[in-house]
Tab-separated table of N, CA and C in Angstrom:
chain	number	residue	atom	x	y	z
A	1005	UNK	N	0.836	-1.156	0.000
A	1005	UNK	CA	0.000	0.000	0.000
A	1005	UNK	C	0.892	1.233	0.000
A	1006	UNK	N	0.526	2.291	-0.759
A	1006	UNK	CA	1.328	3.412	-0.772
A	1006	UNK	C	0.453	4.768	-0.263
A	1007	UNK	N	0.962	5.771	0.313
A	1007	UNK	CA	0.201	6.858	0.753
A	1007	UNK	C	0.735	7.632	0.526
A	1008	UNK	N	0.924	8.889	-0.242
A	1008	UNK	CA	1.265	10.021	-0.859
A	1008	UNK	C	-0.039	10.881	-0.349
A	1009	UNK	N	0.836	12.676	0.578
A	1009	UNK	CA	0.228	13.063	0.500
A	1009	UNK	C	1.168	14.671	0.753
A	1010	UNK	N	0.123	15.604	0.455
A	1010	UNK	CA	1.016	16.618	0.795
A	1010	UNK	C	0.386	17.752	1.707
A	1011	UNK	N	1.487	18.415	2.288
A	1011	UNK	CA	1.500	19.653	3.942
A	1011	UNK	C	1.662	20.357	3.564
A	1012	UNK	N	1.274	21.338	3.871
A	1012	UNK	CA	1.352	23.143	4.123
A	1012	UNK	C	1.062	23.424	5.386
A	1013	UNK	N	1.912	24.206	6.008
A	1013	UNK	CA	1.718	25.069	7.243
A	1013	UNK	C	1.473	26.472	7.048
A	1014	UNK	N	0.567	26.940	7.803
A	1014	UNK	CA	0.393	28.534	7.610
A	1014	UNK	C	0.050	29.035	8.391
A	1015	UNK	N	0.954	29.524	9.280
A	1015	UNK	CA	0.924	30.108	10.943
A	1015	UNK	C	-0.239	31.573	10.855
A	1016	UNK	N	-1.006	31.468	11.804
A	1016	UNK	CA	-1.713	32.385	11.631
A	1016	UNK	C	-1.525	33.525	12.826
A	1017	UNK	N	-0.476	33.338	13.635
A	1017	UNK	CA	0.424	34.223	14.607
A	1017	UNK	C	1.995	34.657	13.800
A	1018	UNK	N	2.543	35.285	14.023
A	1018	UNK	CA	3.804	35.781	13.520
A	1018	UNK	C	4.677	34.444	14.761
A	1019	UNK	N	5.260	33.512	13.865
A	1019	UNK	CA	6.294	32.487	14.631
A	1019	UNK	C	7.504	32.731	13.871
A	1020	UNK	N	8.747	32.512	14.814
A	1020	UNK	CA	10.008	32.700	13.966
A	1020	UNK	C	10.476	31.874	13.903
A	1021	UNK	N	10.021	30.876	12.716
A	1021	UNK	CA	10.233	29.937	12.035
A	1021	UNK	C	9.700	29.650	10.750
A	1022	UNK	N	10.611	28.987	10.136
A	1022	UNK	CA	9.822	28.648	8.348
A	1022	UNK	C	8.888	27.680	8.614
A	1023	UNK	N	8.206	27.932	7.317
A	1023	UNK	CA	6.859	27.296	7.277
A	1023	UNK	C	6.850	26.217	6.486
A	1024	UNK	N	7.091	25.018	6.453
A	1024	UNK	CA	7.493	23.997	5.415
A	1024	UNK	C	5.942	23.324	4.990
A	1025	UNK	N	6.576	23.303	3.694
A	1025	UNK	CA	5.142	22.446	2.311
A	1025	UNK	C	6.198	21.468	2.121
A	1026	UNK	N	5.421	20.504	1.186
A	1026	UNK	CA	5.640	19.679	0.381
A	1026	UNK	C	4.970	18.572	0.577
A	1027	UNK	N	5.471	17.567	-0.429
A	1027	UNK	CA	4.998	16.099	-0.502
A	1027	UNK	C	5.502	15.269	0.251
A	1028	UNK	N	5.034	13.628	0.831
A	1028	UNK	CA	5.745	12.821	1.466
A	1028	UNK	C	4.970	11.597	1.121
A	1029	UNK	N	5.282	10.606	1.374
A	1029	UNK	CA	4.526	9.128	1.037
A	1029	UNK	C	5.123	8.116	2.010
A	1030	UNK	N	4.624	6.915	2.404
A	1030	UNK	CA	5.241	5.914	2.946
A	1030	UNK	C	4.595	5.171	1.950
A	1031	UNK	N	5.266	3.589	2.616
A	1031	UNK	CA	4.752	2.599	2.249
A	1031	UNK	C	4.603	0.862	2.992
A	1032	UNK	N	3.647	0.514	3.063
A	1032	UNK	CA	3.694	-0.585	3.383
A	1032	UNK	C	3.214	-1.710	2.842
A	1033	UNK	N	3.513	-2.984	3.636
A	1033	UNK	CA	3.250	-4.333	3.326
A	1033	UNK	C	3.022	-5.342	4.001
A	1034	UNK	N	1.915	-6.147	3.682
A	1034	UNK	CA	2.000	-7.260	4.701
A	1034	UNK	C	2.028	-8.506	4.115
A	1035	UNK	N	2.071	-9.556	4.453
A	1035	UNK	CA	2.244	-10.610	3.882
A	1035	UNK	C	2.352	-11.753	4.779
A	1036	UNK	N	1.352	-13.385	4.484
A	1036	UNK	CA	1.244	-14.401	5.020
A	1036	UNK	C	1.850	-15.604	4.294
A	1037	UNK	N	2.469	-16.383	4.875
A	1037	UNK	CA	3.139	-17.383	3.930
A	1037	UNK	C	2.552	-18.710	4.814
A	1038	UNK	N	2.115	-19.614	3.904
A	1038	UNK	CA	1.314	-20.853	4.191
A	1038	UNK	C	2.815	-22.117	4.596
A	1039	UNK	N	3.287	-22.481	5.035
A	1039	UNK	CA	4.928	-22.793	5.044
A	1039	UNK	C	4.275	-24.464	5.043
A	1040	UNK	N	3.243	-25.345	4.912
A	1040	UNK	CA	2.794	-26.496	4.815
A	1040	UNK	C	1.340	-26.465	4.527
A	1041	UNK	N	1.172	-27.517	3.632
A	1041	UNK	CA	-0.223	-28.126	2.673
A	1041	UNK	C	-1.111	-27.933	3.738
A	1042	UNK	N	-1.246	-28.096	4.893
A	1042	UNK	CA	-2.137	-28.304	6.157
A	1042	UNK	C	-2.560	-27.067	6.708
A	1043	UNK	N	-1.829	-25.646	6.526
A	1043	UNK	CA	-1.967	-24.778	7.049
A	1043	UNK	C	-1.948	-24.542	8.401
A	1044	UNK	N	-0.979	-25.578	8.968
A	1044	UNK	CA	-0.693	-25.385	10.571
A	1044	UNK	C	-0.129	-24.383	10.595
A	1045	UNK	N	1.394	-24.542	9.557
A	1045	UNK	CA	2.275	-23.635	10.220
A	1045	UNK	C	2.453	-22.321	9.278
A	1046	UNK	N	2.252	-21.084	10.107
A	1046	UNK	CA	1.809	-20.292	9.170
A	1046	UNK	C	2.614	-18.684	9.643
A	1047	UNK	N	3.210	-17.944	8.782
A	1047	UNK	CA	4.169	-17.112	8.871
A	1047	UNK	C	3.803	-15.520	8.976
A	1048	UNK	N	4.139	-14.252	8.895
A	1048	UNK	CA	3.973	-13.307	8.833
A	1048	UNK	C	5.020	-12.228	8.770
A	1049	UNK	N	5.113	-11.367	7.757
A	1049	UNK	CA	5.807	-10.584	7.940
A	1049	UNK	C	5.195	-8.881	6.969
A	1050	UNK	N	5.516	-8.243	8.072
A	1050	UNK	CA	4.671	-6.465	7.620
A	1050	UNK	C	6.143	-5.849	7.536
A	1051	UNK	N	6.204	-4.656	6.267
A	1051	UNK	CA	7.181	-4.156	6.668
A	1051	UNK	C	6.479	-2.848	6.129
A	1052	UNK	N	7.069	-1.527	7.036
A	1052	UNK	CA	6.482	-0.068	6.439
A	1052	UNK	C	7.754	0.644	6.453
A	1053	UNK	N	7.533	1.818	5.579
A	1053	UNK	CA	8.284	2.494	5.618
A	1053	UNK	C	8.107	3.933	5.030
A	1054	UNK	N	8.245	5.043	5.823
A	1054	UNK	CA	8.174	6.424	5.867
A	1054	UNK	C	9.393	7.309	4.822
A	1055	UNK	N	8.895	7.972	3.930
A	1055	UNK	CA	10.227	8.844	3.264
A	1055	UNK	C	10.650	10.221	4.019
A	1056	UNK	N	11.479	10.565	3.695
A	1056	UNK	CA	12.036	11.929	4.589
A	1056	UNK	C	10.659	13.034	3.979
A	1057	UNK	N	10.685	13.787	4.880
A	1057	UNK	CA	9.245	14.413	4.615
A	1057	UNK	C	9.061	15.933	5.503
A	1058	UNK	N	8.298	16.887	5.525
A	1058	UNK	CA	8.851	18.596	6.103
A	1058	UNK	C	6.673	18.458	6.756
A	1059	UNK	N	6.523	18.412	8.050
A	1059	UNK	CA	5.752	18.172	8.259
A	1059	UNK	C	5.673	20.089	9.237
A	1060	UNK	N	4.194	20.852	9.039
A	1060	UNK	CA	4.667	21.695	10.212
A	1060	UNK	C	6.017	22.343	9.977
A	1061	UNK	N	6.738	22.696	11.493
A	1061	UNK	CA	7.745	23.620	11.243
A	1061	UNK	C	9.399	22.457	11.274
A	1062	UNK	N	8.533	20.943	10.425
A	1062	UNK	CA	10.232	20.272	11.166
A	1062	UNK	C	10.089	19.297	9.556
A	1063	UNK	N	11.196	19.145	9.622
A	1063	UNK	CA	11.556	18.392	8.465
A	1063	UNK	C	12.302	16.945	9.173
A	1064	UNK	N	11.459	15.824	8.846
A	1064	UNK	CA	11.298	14.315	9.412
A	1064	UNK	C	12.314	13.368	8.264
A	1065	UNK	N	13.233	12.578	9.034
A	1065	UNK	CA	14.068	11.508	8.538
A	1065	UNK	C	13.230	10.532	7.976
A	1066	UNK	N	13.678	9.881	7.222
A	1066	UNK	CA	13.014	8.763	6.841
A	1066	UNK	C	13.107	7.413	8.013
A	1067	UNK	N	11.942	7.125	8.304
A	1067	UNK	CA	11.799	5.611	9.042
A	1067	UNK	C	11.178	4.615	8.684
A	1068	UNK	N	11.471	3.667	9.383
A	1068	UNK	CA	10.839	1.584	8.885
A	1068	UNK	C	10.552	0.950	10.049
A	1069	UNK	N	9.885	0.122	10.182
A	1069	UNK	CA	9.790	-0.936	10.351
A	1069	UNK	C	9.589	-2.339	10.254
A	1070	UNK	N	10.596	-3.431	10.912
A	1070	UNK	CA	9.820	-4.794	10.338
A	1070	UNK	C	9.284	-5.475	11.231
A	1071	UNK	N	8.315	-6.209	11.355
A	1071	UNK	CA	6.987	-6.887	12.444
A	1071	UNK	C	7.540	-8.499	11.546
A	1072	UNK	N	7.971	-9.494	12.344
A	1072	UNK	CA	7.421	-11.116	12.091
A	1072	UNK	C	6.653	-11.872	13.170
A	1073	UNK	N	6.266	-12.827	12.398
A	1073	UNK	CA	5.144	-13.466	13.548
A	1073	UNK	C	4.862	-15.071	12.558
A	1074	UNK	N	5.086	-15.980	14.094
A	1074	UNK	CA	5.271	-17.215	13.336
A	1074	UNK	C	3.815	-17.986	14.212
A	1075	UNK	N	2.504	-18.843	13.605
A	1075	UNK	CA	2.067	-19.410	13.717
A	1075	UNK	C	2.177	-21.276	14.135
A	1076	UNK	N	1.753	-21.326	15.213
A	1076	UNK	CA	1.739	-22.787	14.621
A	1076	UNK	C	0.310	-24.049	15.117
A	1077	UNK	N	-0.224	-23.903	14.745
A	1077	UNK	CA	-1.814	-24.730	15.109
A	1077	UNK	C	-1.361	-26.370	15.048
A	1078	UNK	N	-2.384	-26.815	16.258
A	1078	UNK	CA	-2.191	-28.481	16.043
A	1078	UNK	C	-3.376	-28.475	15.776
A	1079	UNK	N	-4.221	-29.353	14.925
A	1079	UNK	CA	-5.236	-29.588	14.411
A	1079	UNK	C	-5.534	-31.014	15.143
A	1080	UNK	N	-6.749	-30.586	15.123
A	1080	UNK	CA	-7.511	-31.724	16.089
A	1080	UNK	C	-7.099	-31.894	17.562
A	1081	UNK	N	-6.386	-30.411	17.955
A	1081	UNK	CA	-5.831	-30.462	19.485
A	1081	UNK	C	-6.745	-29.424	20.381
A	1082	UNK	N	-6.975	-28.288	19.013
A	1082	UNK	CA	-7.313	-26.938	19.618
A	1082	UNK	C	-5.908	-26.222	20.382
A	1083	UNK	N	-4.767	-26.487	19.790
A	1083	UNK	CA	-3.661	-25.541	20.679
A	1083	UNK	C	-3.096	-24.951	18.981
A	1084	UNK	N	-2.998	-23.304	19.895
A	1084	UNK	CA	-2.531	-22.683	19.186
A	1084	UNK	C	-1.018	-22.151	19.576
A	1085	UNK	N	0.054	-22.327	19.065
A	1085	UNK	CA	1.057	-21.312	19.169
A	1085	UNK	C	1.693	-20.147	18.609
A	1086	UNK	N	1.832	-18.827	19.557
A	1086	UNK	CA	2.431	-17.811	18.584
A	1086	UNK	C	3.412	-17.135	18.799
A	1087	UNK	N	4.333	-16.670	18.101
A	1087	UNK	CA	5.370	-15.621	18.211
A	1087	UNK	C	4.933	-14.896	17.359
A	1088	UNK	N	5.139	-13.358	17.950
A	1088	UNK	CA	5.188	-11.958	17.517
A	1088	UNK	C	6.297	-11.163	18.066
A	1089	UNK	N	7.073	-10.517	16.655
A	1089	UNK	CA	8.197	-9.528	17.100
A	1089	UNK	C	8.277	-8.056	16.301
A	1090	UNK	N	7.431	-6.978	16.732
A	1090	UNK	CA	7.290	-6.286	16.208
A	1090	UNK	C	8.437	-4.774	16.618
A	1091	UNK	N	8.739	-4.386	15.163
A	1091	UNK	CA	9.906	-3.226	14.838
A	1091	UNK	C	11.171	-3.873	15.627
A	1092	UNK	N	11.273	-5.033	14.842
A	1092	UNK	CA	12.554	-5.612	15.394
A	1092	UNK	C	14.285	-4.668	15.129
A	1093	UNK	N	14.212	-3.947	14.412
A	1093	UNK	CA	15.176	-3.349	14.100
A	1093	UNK	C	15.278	-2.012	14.548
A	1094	UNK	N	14.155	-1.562	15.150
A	1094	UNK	CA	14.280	-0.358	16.232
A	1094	UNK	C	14.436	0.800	14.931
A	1095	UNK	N	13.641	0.439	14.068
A	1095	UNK	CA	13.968	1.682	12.705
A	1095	UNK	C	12.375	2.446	13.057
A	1096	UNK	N	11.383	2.278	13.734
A	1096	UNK	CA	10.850	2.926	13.832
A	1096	UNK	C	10.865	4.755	15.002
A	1097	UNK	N	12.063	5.101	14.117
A	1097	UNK	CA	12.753	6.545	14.483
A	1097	UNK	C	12.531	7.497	13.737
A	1098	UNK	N	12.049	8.632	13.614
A	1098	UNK	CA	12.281	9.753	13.210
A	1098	UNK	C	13.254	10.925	13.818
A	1099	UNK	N	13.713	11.312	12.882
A	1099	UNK	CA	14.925	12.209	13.628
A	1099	UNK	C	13.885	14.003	13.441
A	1100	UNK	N	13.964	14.872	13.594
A	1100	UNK	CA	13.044	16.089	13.336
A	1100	UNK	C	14.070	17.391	13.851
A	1101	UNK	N	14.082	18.105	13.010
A	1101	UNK	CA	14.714	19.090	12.857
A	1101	UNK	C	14.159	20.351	12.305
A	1102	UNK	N	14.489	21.364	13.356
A	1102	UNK	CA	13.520	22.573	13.186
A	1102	UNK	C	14.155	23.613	13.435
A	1103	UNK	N	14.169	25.186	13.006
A	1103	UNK	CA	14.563	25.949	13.171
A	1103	UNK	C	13.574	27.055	14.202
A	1104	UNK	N	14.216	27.785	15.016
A	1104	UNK	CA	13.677	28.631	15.928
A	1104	UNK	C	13.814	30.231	15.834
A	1105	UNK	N	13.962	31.308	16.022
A	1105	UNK	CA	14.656	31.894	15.835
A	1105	UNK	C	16.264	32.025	15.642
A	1106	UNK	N	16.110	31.068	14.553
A	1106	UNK	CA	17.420	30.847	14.010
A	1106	UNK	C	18.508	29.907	14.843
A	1107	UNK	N	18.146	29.255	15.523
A	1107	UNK	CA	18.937	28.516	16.257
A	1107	UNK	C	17.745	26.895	15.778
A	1108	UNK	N	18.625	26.080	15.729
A	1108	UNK	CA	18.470	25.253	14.728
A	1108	UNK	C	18.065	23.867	15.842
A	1109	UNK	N	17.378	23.009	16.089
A	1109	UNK	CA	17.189	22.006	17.159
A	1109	UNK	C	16.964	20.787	15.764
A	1110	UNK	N	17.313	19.657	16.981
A	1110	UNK	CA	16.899	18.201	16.646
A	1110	UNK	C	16.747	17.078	17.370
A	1111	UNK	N	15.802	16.487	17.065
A	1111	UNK	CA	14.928	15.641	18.324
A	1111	UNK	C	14.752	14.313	17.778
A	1112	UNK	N	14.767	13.314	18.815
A	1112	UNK	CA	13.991	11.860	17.988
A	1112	UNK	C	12.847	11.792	18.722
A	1113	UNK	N	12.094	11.369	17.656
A	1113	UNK	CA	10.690	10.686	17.775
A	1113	UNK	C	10.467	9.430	17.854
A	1114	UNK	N	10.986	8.791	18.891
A	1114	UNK	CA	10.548	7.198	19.087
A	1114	UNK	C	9.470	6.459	20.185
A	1115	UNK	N	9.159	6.095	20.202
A	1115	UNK	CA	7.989	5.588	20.952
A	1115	UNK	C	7.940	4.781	21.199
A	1116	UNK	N	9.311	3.569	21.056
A	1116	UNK	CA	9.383	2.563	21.674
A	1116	UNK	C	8.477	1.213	21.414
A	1117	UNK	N	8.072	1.754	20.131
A	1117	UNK	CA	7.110	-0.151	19.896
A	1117	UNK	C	7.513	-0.726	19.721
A	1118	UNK	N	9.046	-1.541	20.212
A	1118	UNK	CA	9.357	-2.884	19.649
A	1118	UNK	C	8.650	-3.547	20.719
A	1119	UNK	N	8.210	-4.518	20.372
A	1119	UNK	CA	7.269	-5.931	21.490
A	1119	UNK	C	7.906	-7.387	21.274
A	1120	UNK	N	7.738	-7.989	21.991
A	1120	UNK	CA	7.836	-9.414	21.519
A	1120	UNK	C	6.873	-10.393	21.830
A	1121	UNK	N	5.528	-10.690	21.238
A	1121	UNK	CA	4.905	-11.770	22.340
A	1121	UNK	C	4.791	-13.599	21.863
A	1122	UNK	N	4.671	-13.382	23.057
A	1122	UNK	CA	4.405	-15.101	22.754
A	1122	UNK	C	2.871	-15.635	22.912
A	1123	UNK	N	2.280	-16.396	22.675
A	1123	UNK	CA	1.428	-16.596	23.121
A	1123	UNK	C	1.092	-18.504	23.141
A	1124	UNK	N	-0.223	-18.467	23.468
A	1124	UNK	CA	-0.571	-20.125	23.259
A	1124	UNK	C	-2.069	-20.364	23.526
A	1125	UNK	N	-2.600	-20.252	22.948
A	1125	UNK	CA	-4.577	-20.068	23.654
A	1125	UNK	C	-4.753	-22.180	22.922
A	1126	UNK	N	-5.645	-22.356	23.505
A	1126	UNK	CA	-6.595	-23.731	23.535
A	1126	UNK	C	-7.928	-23.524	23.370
A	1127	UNK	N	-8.430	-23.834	22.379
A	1127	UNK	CA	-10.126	-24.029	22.003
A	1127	UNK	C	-10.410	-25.206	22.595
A	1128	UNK	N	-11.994	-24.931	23.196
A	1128	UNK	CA	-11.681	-26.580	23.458
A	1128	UNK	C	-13.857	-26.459	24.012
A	1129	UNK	N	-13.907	-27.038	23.866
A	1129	UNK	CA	-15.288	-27.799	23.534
A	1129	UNK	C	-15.356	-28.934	22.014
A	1130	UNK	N	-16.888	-29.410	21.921
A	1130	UNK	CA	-17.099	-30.205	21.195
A	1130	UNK	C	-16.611	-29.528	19.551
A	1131	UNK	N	-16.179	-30.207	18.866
A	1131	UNK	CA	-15.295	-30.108	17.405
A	1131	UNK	C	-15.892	-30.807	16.480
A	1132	UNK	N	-17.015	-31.928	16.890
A	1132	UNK	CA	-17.636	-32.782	16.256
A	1132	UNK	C	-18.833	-32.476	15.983
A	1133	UNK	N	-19.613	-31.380	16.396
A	1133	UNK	CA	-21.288	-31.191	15.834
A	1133	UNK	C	-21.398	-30.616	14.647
A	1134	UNK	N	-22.250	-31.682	14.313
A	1134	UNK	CA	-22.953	-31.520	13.033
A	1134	UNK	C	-24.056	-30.763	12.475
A	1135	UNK	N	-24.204	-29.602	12.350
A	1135	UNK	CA	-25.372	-29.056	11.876
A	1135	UNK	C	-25.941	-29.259	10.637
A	1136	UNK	N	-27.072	-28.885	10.534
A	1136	UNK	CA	-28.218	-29.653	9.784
A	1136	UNK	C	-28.507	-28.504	8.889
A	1137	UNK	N	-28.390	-28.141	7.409
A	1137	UNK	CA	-29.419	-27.452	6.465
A	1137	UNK	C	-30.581	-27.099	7.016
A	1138	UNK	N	-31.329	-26.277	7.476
A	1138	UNK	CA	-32.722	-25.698	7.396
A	1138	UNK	C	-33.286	-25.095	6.511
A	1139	UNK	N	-34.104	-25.108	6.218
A	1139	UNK	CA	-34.957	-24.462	5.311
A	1139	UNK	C	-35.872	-22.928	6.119
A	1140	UNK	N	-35.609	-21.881	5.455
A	1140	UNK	CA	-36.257	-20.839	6.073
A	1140	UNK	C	-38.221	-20.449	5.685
A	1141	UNK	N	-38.647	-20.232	6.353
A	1141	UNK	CA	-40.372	-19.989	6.007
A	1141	UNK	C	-40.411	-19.206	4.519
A	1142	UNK	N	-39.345	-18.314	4.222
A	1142	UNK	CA	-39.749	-17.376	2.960
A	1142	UNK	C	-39.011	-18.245	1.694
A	1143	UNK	N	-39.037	-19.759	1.154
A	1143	UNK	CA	-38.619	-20.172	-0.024
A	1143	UNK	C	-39.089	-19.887	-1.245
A	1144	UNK	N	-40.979	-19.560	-1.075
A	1144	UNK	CA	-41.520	-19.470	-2.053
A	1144	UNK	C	-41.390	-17.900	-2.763
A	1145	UNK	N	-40.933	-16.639	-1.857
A	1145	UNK	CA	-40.546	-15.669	-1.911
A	1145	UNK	C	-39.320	-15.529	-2.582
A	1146	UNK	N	-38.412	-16.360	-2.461
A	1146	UNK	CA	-37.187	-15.914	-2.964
A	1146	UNK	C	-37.150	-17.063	-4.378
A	1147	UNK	N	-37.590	-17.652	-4.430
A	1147	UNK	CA	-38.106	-18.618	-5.658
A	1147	UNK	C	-38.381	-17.688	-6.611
A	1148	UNK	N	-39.743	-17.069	-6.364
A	1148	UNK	CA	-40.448	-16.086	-7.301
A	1148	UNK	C	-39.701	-14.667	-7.771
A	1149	UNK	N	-38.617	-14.657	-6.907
A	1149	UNK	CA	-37.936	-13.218	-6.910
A	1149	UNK	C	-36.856	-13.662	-7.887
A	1150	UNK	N	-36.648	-15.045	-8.013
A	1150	UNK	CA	-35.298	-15.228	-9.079
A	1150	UNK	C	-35.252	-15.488	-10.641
């Protein structure tokens, strides 16, 4: 997926600082990989990524991230297992840089989402009921309507 879009700032107080326009876009992706015929074991990987970009009064570095996550189901157990490791590479940073009255600053913007989880949940009741076709009261209605 791609997102292109573009900023204008337009201070409506006298600030002593420039006013930055322009364009910027990221992009991302996600993606599932089936890794066996059975669909137990089952993969994940998202990756995004931000272009350098003048948002407001600061002009933003380019940042990424990559998220994996590994599935694994036993069938006919009801156990599920999971790993999740999201912004494993700690690229979800922006650096931001702004001018003030002429004295020039720069800051990171991180927020710290790398995670790691694990998990393991169990379904568990009956796996074997069989439900039955019904027929609804309005057949002759939707008969006549086709």
């Amino acid at each position: 997926q791609w997102n292109v879009f573009y900023t204008k700032a337009e201070f409506i107080k006298n600030v002593p600082s420039r006013e930055y326009k322009g364009f910027g876009a990221s992009f991302s992706s996600s993606n599932t990989f089936m890794f066996n015929k059975s669909k137990t074991f089952i993969g994940e990987i998202s990756y995004s990524y931000s272009l350098p970009r003048e948002y407001l009064i600061n002009k933003i570095t380019a940042y990424s991230s990559l998220d994996l996550g590994l599935r694994y189901r036993i069938p006919n157990k009801g156990w599920t297992f999971n790993f999740y490791a999201s912004d494993i590479f700690r690229g979800n940073r922006g650096f931001y840089t702004s001018q003030m009255n002429n004295i020039p600053q720069t800051r990171s913007g991180y927020f710290d989402e790398r995670s790691f989880r694990v998990g393991f949940s169990y379904k568990f009741g009956n796996t074997k009921i069989n439900v039955q076709d019904r027929e609804s009261g309005n057949n002759e209605t939707i008969e006549r309507t086709n």
